[in-house]
Coordinates of C-alpha atoms in Angstrom, one line a residue:
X14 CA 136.8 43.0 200.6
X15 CA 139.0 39.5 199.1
X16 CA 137.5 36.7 198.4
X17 CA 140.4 33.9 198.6
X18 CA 139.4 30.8 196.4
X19 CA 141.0 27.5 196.5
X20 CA 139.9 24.2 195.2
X21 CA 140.5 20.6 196.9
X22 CA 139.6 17.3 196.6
X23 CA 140.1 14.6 199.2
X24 CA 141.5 11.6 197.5
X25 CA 143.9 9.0 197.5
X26 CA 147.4 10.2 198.4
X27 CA 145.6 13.8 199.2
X28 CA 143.8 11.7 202.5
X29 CA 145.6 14.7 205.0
X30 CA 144.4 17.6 203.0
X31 CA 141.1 17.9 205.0
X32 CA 142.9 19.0 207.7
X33 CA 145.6 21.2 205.7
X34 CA 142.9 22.8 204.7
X35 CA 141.8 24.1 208.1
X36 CA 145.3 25.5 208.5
X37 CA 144.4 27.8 206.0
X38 CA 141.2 28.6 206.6
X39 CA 142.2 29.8 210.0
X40 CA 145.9 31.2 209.0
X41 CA 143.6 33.5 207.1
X42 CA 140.9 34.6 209.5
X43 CA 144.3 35.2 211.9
X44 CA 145.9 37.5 209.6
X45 CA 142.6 39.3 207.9
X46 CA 141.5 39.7 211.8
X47 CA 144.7 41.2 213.1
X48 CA 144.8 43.4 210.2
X49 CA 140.7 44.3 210.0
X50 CA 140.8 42.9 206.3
X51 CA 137.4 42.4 205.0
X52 CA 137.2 38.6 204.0
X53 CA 135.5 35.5 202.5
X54 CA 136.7 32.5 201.9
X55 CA 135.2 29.9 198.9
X56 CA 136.1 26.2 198.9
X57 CA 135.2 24.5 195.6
X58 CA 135.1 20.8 196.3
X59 CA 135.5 18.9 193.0
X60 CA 133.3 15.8 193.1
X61 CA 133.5 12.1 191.2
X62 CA 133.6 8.6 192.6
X63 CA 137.7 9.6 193.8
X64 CA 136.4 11.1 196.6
X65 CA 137.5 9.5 199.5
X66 CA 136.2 12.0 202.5
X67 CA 134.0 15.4 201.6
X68 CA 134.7 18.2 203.6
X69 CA 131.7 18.2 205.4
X70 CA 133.3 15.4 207.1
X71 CA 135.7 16.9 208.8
X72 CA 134.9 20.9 208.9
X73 CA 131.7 21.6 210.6
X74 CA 129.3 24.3 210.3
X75 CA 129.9 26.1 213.0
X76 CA 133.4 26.5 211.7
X77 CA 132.9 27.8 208.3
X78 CA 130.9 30.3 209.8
X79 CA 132.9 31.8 212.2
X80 CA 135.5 31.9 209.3
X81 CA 133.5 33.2 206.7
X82 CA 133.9 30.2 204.9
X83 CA 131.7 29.1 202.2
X84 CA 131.7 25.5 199.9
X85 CA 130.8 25.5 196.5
X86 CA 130.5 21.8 194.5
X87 CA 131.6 20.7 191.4
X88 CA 130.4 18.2 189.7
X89 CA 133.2 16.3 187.5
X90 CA 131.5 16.5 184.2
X91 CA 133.7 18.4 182.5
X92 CA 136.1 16.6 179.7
X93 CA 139.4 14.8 181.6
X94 CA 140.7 12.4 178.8
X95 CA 143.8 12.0 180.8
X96 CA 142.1 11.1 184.0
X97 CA 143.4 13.7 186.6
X98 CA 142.4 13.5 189.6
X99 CA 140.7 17.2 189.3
X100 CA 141.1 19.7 187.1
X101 CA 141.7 22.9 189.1
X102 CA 140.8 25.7 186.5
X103 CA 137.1 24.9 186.7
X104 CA 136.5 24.7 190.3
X105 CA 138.5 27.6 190.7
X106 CA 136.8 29.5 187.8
X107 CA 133.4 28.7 189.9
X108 CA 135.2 30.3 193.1
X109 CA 136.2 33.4 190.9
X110 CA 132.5 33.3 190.0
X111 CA 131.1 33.4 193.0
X112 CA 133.2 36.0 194.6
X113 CA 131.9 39.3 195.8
X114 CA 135.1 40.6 196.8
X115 CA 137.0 43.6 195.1
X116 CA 140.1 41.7 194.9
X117 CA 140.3 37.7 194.3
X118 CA 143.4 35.8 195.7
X119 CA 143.1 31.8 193.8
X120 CA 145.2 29.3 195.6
X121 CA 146.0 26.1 196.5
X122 CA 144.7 24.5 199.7
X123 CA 148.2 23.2 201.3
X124 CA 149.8 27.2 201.8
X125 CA 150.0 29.3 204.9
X126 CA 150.8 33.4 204.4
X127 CA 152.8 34.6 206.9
X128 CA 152.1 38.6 209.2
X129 CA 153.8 40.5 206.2
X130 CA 151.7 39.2 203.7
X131 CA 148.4 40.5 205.3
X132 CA 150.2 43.6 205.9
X133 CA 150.5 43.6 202.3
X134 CA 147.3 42.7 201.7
X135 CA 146.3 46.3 203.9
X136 CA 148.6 48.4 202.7
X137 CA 149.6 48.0 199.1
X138 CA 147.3 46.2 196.6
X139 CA 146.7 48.5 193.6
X140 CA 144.1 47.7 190.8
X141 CA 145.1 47.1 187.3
X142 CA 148.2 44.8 188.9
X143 CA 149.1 41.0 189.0
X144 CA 150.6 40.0 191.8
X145 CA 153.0 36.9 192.1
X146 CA 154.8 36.1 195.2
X147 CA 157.5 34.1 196.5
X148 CA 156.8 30.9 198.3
X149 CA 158.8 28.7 200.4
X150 CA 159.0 25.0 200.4
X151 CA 159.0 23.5 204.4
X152 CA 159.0 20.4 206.3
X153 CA 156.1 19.9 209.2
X154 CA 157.8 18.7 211.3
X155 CA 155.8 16.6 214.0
X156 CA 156.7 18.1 217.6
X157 CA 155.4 17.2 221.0
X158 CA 154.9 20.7 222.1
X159 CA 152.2 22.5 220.5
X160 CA 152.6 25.0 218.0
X161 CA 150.4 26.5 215.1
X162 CA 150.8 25.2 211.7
X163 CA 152.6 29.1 211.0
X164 CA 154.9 28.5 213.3
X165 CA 156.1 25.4 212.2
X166 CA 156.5 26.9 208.6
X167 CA 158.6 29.5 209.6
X168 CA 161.1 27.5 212.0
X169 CA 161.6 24.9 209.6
X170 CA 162.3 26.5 205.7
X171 CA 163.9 24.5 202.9
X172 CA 164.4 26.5 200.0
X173 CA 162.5 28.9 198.3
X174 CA 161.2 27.1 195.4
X175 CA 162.1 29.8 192.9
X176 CA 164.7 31.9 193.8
X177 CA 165.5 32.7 190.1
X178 CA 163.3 36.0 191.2
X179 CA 164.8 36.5 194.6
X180 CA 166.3 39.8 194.8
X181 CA 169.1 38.5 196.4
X182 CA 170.3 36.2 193.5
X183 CA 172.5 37.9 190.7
X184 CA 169.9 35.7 188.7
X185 CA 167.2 38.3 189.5
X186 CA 169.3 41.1 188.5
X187 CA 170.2 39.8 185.1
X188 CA 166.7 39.2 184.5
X189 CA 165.6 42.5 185.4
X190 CA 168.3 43.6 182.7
X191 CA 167.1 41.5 180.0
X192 CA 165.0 43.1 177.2
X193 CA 162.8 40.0 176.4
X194 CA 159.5 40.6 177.9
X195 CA 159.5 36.7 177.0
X196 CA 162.1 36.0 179.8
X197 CA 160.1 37.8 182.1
X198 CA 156.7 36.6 181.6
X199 CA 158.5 33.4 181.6
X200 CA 160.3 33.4 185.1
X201 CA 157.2 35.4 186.3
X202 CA 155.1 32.3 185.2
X203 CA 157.8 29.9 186.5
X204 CA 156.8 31.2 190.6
X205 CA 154.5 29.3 192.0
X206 CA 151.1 28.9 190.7
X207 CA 149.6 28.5 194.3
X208 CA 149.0 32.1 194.8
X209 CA 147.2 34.4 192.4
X210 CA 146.4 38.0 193.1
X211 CA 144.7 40.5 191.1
X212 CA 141.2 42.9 191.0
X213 CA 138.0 41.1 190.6
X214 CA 137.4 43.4 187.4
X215 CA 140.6 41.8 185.6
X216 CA 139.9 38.6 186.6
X217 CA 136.2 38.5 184.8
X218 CA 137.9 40.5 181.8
X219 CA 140.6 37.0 181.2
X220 CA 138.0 34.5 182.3
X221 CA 139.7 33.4 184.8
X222 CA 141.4 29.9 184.3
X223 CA 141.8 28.7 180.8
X224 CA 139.5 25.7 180.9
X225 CA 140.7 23.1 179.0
X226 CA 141.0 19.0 179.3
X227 CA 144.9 19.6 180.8
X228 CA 145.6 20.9 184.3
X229 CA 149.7 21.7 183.3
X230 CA 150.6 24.7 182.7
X231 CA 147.1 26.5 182.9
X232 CA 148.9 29.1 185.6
X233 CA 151.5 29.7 182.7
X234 CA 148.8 30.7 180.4
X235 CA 147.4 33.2 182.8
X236 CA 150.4 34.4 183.2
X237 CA 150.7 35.4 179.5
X238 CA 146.9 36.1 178.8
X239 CA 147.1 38.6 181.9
X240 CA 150.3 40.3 179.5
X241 CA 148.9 40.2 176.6
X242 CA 146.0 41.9 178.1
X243 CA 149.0 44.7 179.3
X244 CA 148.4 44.2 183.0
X245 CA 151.4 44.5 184.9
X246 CA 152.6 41.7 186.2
X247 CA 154.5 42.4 189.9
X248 CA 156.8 40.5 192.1
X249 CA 156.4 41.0 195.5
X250 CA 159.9 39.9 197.3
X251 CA 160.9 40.0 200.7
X252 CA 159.5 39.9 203.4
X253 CA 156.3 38.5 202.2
X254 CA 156.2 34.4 202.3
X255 CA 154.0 31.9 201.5
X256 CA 154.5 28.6 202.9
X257 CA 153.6 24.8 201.4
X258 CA 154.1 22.2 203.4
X259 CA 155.3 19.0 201.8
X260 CA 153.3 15.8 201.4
X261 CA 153.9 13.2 203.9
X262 CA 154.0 11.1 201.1
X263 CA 155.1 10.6 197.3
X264 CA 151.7 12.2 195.7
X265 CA 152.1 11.0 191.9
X266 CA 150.5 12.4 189.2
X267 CA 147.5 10.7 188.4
X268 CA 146.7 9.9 184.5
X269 CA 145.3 7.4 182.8
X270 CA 147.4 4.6 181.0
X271 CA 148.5 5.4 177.4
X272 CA 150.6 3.1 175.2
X273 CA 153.9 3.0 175.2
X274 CA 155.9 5.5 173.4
X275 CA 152.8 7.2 172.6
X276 CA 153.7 11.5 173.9
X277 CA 151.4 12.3 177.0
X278 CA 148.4 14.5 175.8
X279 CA 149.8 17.8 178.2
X280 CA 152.9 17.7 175.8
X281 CA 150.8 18.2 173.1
X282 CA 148.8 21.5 174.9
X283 CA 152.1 22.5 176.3
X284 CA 153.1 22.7 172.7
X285 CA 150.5 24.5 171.2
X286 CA 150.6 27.1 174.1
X287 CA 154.1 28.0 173.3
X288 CA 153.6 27.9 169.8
X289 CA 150.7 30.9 170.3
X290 CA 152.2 32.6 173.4
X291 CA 151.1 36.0 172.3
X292 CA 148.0 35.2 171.1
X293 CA 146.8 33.0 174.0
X294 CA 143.3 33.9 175.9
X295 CA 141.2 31.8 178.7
X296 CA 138.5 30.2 177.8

């Protein structure tokens, strides 16, 4: 079985997210259905007085169930100095914690996998591995005609966000060439955070998320924990995409006031974390 975790809160400028994250609920019962993928799915809602809607609003019962979806809550009383809305790592750690599956995928809320990704899934996963994967940036595009949230992503593609790792760039094969096993945990790191892949065994064995008061740069620091444990980190390219679809609006990072001139707290970690990049562990 895989457990797929994600964390979500509903707040202001995330107001559509409720229903993003029924796209993915049901992109993934599609795909572990057509497939015959054993699955669960665990939602960790992160809870304080920025809630604006709680999932129960708008998913029923009836619908987690038939999707094998379970919610878990978090109550936010964990240190946030800077005053971000949530700090993923310990919502998701909670999801990791909860899991029963063999193998845990930790996401974000706002992606959609497409047919070869599940096939994937089936087919290829290995223990002892890492798996990073390449994601696409789209628009939804609002259409008369009716089409499912997949479909949309796959007609209308920007960019891949990091193509430094696409084997198509002659970036890719340059870094392939390089002898730094700092420039490749590096660009490794640098793919998108939204989609984490690996054995439940390993997971328990880094602790997951590091949990800290900063939610930057915590998927970096997996990334390195995760070599420094010497598991093998591996890019899955082509044809395997995730999609994210963009906000309908500018979504800002949220952080409480600081004085001027005075260097953002998240500097400071950022720092420290590349000052200790090969001794780094979670938690």
């Amino acid at each position: 079985m895989i457990s797929f975790v994600t964390s979500i809160k509903i707040c202001k400028y995330y107001e559509d997210y409720g229903n993003r994250l029924k796209d993915y609920i049901e992109n993934i019962s599609w795909g572990c259905g057509l497939f015959d993928i054993s699955y669960e799915i665990i939602v960790c809602e992160d809870v304080c007085d920025k809630n604006i809607k709680r999932i129960n609003d708008i998913l029923s019962p009836e619908f987690l169930s038939e999707n094998e979806t379970q919610i878990i809550y978090i109550n936010q009383d964990y240190p946030n100095p800077i005053g971000y809305n949530m700090i993923e790592a310990y919502a998701k750690n909670a999801g990791l914690y909860r899991s029963k599956g063999e193998y845990v995928c930790i996401t974000n809320a706002d992606i959609l996998f497409n047919y070869d990704f599940f096939y994937y899934i089936k087919n290829s996963l290995k223990k002892n591995r890492f798996y990073r994967f390449l994601q696409y940036e789209c628009t939804n595009l609002k259409d008369s005609e009716y089409y499912t949230p997949l479909i949309i992503a796959e007609n209308h593609v920007k960019r891949p966000i990091n193509p430094f790792l696409n084997v198509k760039t002659i970036n890719y094969k340059n870094l392939k060439n390089m002898n730094s096993i700092d420039a490749i945990v590096v660009a490794m790191a640098n793919k998108s955070g939204d989609i984490m892949l690996m054995d439940r065994d390993n997971w328990i064995k880094i602790k997951g998320y590091p949990e800290n008061k900063y939610w930057v740069h915590s998927d970096y620091i997996v990334c390195r924990v995760v070599n420094n444990n010497r598991i093998p980190i591996e890019a899955v390219q082509e044809p395997v995409k995730i999609y994210t679809f963009e906000p309908d609006g500018i979504q800002p990072i949220v952080r409480n006031q600081r004085q001027e001139n005075e260097e953002p707290q998240d500097v400071a970690e950022w720092k420290f974390a590349q000052t200790y990049n090969n001794k780094l562990t979670c938690n």
